[in-house]
Short mmCIF file of C-alpha atoms and ligand atoms in Angstrom, two decimals:
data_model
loop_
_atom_site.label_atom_id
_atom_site.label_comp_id
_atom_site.label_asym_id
_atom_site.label_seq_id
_atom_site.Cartn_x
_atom_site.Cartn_y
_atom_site.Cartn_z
CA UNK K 163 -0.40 -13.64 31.90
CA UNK K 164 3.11 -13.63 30.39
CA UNK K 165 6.03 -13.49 32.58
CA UNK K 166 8.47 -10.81 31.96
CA UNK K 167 11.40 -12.55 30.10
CA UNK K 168 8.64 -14.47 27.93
CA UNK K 169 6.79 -10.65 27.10
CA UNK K 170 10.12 -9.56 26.66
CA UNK K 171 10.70 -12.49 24.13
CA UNK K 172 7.67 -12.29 22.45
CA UNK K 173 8.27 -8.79 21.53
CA UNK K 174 12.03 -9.66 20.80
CA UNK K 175 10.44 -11.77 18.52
CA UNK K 176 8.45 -9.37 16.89
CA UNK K 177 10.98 -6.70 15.81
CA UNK K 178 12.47 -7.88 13.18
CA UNK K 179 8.77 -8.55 11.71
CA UNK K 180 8.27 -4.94 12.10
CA UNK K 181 10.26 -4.03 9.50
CA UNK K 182 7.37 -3.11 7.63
CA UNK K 183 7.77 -1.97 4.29
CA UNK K 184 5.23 0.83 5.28
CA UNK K 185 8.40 2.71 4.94
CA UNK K 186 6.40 5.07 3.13
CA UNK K 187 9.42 6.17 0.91
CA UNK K 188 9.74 2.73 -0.79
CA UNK K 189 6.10 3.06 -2.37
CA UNK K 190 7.22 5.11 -5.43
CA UNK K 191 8.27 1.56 -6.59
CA UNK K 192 5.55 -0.36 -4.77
CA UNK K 193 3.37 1.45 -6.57
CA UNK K 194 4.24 1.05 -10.13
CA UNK K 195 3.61 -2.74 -9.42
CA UNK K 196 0.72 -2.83 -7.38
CA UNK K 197 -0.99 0.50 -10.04
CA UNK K 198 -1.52 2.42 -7.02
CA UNK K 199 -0.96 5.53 -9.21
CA UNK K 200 -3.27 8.43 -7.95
CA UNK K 201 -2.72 10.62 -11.28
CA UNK K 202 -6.02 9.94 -12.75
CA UNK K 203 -6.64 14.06 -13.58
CA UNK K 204 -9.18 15.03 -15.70
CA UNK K 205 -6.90 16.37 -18.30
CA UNK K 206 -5.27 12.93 -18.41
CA UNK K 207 -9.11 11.28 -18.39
CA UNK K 208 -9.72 13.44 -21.04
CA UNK K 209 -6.80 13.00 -23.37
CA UNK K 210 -7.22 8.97 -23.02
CA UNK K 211 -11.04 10.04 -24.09
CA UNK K 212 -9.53 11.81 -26.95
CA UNK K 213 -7.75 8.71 -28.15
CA UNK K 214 -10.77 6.58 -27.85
CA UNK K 215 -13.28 8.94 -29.30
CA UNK K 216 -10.96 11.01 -31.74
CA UNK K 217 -11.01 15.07 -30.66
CA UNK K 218 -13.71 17.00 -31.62
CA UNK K 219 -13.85 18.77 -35.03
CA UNK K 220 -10.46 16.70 -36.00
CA UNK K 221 -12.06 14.85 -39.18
CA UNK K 222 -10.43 11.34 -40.28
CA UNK K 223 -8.26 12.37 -43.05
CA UNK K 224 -8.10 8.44 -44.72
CA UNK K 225 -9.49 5.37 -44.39
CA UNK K 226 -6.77 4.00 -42.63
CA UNK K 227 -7.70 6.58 -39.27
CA UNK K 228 -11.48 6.02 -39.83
CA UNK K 229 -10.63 1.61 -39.25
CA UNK K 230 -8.87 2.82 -36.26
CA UNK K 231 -11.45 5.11 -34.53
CA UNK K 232 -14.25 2.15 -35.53
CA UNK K 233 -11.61 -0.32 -33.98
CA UNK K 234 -11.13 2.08 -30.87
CA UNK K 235 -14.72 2.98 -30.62
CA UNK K 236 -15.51 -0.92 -30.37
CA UNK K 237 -12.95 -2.01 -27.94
CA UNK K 238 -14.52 1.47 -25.93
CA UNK K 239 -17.94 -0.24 -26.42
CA UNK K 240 -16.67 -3.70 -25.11
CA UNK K 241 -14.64 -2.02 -22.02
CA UNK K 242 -17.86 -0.99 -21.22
CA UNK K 243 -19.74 -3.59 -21.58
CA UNK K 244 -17.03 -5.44 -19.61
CA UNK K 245 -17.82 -2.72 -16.83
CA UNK K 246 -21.30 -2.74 -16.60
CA UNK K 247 -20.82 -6.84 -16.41
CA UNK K 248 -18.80 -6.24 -13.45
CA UNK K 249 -20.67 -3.83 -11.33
CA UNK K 250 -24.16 -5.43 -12.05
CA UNK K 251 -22.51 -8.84 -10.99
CA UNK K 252 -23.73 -9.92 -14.96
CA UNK K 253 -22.06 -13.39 -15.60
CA UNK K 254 -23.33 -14.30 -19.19
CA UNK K 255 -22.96 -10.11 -20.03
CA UNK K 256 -19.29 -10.78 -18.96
CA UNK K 257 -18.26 -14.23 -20.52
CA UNK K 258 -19.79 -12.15 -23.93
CA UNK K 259 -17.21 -10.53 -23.72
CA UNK K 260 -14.37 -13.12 -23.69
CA UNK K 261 -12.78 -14.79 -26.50
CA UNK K 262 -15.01 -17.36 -28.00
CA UNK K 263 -12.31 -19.53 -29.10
CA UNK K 264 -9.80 -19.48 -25.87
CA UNK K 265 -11.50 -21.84 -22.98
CA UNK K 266 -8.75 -21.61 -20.64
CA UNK K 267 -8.85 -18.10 -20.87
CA UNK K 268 -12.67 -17.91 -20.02
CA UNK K 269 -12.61 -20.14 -17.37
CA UNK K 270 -10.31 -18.41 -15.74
CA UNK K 271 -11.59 -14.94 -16.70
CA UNK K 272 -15.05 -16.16 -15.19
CA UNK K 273 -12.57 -17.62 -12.42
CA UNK K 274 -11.91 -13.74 -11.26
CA UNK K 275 -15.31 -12.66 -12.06
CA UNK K 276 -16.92 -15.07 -9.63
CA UNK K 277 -13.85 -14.72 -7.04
CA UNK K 278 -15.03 -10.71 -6.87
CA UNK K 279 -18.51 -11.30 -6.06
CA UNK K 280 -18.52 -10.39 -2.35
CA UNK K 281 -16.28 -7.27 -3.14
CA UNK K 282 -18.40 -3.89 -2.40
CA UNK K 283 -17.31 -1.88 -5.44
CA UNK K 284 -18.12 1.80 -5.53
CA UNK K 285 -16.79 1.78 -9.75
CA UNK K 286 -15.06 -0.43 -11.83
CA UNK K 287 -14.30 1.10 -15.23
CA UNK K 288 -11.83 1.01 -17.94
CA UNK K 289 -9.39 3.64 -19.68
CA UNK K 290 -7.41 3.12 -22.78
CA UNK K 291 -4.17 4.73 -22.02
CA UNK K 292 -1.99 3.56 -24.63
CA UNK K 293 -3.63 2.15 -28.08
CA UNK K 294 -1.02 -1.05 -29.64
CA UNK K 295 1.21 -0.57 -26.39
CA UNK K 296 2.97 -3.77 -26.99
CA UNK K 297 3.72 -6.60 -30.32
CA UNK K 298 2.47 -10.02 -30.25
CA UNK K 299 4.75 -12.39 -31.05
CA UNK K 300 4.57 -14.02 -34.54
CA UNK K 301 3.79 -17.14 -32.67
CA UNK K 302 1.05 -15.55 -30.53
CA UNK K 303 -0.37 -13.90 -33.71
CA UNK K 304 -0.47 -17.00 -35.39
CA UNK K 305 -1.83 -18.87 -32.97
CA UNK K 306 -5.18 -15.92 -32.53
CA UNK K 307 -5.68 -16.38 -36.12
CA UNK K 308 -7.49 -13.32 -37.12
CA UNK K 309 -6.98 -9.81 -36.73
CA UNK K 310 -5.85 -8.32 -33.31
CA UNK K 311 -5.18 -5.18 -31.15
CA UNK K 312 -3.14 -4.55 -27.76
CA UNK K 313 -3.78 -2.07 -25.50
CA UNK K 314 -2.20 -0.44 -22.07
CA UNK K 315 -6.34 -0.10 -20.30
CA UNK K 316 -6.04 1.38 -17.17
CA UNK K 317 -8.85 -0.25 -14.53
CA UNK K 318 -9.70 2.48 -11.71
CA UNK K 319 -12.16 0.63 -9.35
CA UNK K 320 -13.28 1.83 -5.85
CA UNK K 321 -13.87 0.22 -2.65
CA UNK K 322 -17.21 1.03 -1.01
CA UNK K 323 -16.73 3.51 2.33
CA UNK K 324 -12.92 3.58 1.50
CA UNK K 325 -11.98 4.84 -1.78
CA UNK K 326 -12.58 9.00 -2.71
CA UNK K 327 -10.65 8.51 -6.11
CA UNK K 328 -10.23 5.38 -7.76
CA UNK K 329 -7.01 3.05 -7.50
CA UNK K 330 -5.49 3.04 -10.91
CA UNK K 331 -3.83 -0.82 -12.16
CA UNK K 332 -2.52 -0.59 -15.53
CA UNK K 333 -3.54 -3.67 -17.55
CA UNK K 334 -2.37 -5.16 -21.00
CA UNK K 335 -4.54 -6.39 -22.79
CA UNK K 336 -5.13 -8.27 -26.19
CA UNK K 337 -8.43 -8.12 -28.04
CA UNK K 338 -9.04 -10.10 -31.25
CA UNK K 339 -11.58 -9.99 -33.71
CA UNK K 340 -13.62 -12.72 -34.49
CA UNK K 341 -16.76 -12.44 -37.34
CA UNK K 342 -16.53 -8.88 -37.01
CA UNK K 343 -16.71 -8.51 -33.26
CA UNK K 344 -13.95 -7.66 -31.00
CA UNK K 345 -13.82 -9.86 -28.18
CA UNK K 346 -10.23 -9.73 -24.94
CA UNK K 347 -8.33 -12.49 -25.51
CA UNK K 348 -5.90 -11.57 -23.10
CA UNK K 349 -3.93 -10.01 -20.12
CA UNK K 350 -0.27 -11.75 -20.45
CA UNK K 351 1.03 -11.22 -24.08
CA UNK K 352 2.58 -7.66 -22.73
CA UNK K 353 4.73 -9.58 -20.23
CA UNK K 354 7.49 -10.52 -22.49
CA UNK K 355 7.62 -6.53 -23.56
CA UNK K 356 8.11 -6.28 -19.41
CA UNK K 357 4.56 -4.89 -19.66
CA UNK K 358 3.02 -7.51 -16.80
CA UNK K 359 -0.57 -7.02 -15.47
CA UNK K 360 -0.20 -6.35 -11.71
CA UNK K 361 -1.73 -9.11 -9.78
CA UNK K 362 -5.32 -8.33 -7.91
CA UNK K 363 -6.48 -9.90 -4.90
CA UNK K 364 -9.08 -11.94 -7.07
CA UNK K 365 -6.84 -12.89 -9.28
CA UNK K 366 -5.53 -15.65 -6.23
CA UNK K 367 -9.14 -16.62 -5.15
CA UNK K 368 -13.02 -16.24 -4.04
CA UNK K 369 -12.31 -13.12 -1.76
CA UNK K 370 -14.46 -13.15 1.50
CA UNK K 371 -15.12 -9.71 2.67
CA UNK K 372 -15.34 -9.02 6.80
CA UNK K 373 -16.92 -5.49 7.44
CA UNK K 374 -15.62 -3.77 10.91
CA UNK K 375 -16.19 -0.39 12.54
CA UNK K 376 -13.04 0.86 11.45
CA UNK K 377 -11.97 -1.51 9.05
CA UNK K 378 -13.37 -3.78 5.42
CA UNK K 379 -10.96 -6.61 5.64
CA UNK K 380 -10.72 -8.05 1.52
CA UNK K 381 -9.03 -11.96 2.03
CA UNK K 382 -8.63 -15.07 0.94
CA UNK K 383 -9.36 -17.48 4.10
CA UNK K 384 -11.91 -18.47 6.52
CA UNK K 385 -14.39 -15.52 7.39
CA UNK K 386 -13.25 -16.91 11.12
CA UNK K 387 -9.72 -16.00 10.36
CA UNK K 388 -10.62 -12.55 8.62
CA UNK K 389 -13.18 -11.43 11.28
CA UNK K 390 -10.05 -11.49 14.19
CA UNK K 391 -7.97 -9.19 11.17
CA UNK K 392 -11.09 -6.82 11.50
CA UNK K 393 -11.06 -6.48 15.07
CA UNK K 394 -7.21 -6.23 14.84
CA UNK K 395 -8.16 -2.93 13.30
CA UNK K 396 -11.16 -2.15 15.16
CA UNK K 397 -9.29 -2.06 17.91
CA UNK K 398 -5.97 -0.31 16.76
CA UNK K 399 -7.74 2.50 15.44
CA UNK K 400 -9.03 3.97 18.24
CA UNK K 401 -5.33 3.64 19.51
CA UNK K 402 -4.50 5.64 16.79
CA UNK K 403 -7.36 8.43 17.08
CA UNK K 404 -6.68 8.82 20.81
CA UNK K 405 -3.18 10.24 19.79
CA UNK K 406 -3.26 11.52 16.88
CA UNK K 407 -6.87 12.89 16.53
CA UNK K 408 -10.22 12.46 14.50
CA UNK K 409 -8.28 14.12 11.49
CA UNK K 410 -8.71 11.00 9.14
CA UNK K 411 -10.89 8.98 7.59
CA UNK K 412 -11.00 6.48 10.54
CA UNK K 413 -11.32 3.69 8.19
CA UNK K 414 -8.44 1.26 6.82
CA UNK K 415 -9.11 -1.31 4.05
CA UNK K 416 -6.72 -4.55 5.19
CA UNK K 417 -5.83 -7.00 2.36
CA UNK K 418 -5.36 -10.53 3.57
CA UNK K 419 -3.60 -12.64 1.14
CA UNK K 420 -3.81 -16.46 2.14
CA UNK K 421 0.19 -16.80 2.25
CA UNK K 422 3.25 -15.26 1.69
CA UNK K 423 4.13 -15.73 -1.42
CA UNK K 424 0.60 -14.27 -2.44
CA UNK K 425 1.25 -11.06 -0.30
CA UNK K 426 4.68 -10.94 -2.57
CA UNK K 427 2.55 -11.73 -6.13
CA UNK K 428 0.38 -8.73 -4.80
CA UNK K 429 3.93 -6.67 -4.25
CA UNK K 430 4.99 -7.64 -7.56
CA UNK K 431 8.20 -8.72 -5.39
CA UNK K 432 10.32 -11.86 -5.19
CA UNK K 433 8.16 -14.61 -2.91
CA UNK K 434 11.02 -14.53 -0.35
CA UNK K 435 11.27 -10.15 0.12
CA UNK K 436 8.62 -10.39 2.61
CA UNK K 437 9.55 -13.56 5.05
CA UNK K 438 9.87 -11.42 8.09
CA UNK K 439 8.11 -8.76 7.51
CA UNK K 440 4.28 -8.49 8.94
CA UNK K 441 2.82 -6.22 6.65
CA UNK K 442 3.17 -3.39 4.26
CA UNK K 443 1.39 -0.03 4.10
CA UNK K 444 0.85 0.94 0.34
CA UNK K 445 -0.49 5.03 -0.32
CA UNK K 446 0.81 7.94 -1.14
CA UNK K 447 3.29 10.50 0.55
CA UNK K 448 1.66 13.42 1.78
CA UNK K 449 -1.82 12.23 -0.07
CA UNK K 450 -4.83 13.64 1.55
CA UNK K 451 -7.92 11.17 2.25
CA UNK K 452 -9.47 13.55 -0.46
CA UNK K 453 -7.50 13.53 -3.03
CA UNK K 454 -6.25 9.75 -3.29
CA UNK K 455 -7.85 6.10 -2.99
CA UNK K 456 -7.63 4.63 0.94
CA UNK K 457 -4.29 3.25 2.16
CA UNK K 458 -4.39 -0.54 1.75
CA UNK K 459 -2.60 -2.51 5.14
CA UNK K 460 -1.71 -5.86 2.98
CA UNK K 461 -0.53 -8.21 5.90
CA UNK K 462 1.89 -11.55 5.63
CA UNK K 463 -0.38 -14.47 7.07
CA UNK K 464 2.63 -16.69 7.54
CA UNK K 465 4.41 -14.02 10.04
CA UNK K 466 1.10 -13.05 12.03
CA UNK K 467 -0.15 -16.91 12.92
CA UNK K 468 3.38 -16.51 14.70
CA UNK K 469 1.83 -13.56 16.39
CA UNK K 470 0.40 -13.27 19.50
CA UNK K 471 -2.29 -10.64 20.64
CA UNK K 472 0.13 -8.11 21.71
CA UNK K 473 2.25 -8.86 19.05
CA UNK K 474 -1.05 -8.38 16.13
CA UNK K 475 -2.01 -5.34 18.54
CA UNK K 476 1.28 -3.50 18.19
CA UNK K 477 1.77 -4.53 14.45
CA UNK K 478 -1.51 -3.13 13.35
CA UNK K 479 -1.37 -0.15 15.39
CA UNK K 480 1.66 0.78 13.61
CA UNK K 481 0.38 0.47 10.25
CA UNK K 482 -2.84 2.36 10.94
CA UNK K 483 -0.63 4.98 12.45
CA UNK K 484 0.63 5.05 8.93
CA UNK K 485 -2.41 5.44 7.31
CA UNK K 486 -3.44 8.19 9.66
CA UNK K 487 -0.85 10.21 9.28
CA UNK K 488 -0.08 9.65 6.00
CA UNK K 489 -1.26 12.91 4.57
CA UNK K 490 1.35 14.97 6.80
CA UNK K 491 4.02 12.50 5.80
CA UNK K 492 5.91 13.68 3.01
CA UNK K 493 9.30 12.82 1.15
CA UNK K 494 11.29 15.57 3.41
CA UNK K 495 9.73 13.65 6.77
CA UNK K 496 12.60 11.60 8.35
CA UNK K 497 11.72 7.90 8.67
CA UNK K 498 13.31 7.60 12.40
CA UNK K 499 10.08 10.32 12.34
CA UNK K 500 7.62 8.41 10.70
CA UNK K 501 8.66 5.07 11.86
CA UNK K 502 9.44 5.87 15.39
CA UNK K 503 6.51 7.82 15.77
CA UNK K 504 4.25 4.58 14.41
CA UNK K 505 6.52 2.32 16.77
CA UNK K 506 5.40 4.82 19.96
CA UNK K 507 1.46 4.64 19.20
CA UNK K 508 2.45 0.74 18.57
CA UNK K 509 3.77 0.26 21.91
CA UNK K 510 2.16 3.23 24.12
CA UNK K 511 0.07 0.75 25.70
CA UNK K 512 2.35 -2.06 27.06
CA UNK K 513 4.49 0.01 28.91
CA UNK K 514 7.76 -1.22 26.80
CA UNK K 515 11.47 -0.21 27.82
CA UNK K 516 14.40 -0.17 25.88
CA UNK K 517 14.82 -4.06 27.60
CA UNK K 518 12.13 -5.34 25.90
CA UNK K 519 11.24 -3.35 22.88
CA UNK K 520 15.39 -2.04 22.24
CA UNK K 521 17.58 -5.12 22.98
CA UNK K 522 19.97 -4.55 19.98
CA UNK K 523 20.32 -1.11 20.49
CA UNK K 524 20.96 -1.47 24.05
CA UNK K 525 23.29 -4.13 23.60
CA UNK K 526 25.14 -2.13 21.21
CA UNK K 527 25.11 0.76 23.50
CA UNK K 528 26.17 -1.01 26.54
CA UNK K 529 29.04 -2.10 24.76
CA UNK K 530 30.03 1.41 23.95
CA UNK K 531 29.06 1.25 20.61
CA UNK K 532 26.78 4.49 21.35
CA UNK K 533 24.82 6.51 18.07
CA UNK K 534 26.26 9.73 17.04
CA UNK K 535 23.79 10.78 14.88
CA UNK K 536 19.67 9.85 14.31
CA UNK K 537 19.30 7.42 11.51
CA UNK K 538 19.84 7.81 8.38
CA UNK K 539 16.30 7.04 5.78
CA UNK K 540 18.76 4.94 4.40
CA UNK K 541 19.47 2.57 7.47
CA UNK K 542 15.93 1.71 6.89
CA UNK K 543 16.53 -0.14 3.83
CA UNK K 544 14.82 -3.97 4.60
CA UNK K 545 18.65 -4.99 3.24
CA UNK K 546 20.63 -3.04 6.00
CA UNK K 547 22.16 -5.61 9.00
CA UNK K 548 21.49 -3.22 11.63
CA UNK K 549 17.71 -2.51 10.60
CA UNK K 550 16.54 -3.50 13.97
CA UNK K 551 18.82 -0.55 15.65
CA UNK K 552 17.35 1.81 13.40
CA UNK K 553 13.60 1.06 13.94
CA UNK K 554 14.52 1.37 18.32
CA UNK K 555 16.42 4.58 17.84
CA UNK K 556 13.33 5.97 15.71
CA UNK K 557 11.09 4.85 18.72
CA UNK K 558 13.19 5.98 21.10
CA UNK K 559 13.49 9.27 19.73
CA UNK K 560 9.64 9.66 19.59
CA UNK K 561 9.39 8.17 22.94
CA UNK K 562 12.03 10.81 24.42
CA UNK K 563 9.99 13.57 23.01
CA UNK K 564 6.28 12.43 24.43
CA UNK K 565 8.42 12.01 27.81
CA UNK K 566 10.15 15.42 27.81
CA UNK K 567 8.18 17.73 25.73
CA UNK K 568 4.74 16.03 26.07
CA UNK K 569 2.93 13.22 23.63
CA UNK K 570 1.23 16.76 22.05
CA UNK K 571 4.15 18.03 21.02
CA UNK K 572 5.11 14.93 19.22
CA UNK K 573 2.19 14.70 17.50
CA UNK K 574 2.60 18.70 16.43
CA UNK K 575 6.34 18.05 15.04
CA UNK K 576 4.96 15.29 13.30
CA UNK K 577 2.14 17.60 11.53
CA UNK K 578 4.00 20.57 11.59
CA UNK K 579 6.62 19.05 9.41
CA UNK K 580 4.09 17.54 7.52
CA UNK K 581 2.23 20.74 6.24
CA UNK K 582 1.93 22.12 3.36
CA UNK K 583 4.19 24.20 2.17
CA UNK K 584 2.94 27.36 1.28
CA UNK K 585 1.59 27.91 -2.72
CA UNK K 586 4.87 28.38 -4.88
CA UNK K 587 7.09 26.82 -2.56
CA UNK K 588 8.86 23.33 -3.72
CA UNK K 589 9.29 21.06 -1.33
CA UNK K 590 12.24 22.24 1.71
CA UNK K 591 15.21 20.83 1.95
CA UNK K 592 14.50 17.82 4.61
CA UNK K 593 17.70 18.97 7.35
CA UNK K 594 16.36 22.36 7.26
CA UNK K 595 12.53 21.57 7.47
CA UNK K 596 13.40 19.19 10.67
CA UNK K 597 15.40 22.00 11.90
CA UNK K 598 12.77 24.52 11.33
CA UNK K 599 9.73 22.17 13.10
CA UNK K 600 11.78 21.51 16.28
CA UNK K 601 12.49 24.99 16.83
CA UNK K 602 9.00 26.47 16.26
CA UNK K 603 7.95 22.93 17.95
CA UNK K 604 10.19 21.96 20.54
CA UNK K 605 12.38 25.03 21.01
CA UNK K 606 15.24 23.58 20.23
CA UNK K 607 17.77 22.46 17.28
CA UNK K 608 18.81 19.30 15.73
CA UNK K 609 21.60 19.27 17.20
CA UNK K 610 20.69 19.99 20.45
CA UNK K 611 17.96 17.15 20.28
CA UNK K 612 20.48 14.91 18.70
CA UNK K 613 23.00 15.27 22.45
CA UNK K 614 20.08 15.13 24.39
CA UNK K 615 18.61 11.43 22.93
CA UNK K 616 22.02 10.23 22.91
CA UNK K 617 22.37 10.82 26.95
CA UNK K 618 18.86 9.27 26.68
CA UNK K 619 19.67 6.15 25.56
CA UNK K 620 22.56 5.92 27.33
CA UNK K 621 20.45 6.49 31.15
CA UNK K 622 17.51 4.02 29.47
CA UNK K 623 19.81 1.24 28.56
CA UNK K 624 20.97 0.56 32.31
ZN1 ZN S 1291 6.28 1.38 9.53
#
């Protein structure tokens, strides 16, 4: 049993890991790294088809068109192939497919093949997006020696139990033909064009899969070291359920990179963005479980081993708060909301005060140096000096409304805010939509709220 200053510590400790990214406004840009693009409609499926196939009843009208749709049809064929390799775990069917003439590139094409092999996919397929998206240099030409063709090919794999729609990872690739077959002889030649292939778990090594209750934990590390990441989860997501409700999928897939600079590669960030920082939520604003692949909780190994159990506790209850309520989370929802409100489930159960859980902001505010306004989304920028403040005034906040209005009524600003607008309607202006959910919520005004936490955190930091 901890002693008060050394729980008090510990969590000190712990806040400035929390700054997870799971800021769910930055993931427009983690996204287009990390291909978690849910846009894969059919009309967009069906134009790529197009471009592959040709449209319907549009005859070639030369012979230069016809060597392209043969060209296109064959690289189809070989995606395919490639495909089919994957999902029926086909080793020779897949090395067929690699350049005959490039060993490095097979071995380490086989590399990821054999690293995926306890993966449960659902699908694994290809989509050429953008036919001869990039040039090879004259150097890289040269060096293929024979005939060649680039390509932006989308992969959309699923996980098993996790993913409704498929997670979209834009790859770009170089095939080459070789005695009159086309063959992929590559994934990097696009990265001098700024056109880099966004780096995959399996790219970094053999992943070991853990399966929870609530929870398929994808890693690279002992299956000791994964299993206590699954029960992490198994046990946070209750947490979450009891206050929020059953209204989600219940299930979280957590992506455990073996340090962190892999969690960064995975980021497509700088190896240092993430040193204090325990892990990052990646899905989509206002995304229902039914229309987009599962959130993915992608955690920093170096920052939990300095975790203890609370500590792992109130970390992953705040990121599966995030993926529970992500589909009522939308770009107008304030992050003192959405991060206070994942801070409050993170530390409902350990009875924290603004002592233990606050001690910047209460310093500040002891000094005098008192809030006049909620925070800003843009205080919660990983760069901003006072980041700490801003994550205990967004707890606070939550924790002053579950105190004075009831824990329901937190949980219905959250989703009342969070819903839908009706058909026709663009998103609301954020002020006014806050405005508009306290007073049909908590019967009062921004304003009014805002006076009311301030005299809060002035009687809670004594
Ligand atoms: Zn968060």
């Amino acid at each position: 049993m901890d002693d008060p200053s050394r729980a008090a510590r510990r969590i000190r400790s712990l806040l400035p890991v929390l700054v997870v990214l799971c800021a769910l406004a930055q993931l427009g840009a983690v996204l287009g790294v990390t291909g978690f693009v849910v846009d894969a409609t059919s009309s967009t499926s069906q134009r790529a088809h197009d471009r592959v196939f040709g449209s319907p009843g549009q005859p070639s009208t030369n012979a230069d068109e016809q060597h392209a749709n043969a060209r296109r049809i064959a690289i189809a064929a070989l995606l395919e192939r490639r495909s089919a390799a994957f999902l029926s775990r086909d080793r020779e069917a897949f090395a067929a497919t690699l350049d005959p003439q490039d060993a490095a590139f097979r071995q380490t094409q086989v590399g990821v093949f054999d690293n995926i092999a306890e993966v449960p996919f659902a699908g694994w397929e290809y989509e050429i997006v953008t036919p001869g998206a990039f040039e090879l240099s004259a150097a890289r030409a040269s060096a293929l020696a024979a005939p060649t063709f680039t390509a932006q090919v989308d992969l959309l794999y699923r996980i098993t139990g996790h993913d409704v729609t498929p997670v979209r990872v834009p790859q770009y690739l170089t095939f080459v033909l070789r005695s009159g077959e086309w063959f992929l002889a590559a994934d990097t030649d696009g990265a001098a064009a700024g056109m880099r292939t966004p780096t995959q778990l399996w790219d970094l090594g053999p992943v070991t899969v853990v399966q929870g209750t609530h929870s398929t934990v994808l890693g690279i590390g002992t299956r000791a070291v994964l299993r206590r990441f699954a029960q992490d989860a198994d046990r946070a997501a209750p947490a979450v359920s009891g206050v929020w409700g059953q209204s989600w999928p219940g299930r979280t897939v957590v992506v455990v990179p073996a340090t962190q600079a892999q969690m960064a590669r995975l980021l497509g960030a700088e190896p240092s963005k993430y040193a204090r920082i325990a892990a990052v939520t990646t899905g989509e604003r206002g995304a229902s479980a039914s229309a987009a692949p599962a959130d993915r909780v992608i955690v920093n190994p170096d920052a939990f081993r300095e975790l203890g159990d609370l500590e792992r506790r109130v970390v992953m209850v705040h990121e599966i708060t995030h993926v529970a309520s992500r589909s009522f989370t939308r770009s107008w929802t304030p992050t003192w909301l959405s991060e206070g409100f994942a801070d409050y489930i993170g530390y409902l159960d350990s009875a924290q005060t603004m002592r233990t859980a606050a001690p910047e902001l209460r310093r500040d505010v002891k000094a005098g140096k008192v809030p006049a306004r909620l925070p800003t989304d843009a205080s919660f920028e990983t760069t901003q000096e006072e980041l700490p403040q801003a994550y205990e005034m967004g707890w606070l906040a939550c924790k002053l409304i579950a105190e004075r209005w009831g824990r329901d009524k937190l949980v219905e600003l959250y989703r009342a805010l969070g819903a839908e607008p009706p058909p026709g309607v663009g998103a609301p202006d954020p002020p006014s939509a806050l405005a508009s959910a306290m007073v049909s919520v908590l019967a009062t005004n921004p304003d009014a709220f805002t006076k009311t936490w301030i005299d809060y955190l002035r009687t809670q930091a004594e």
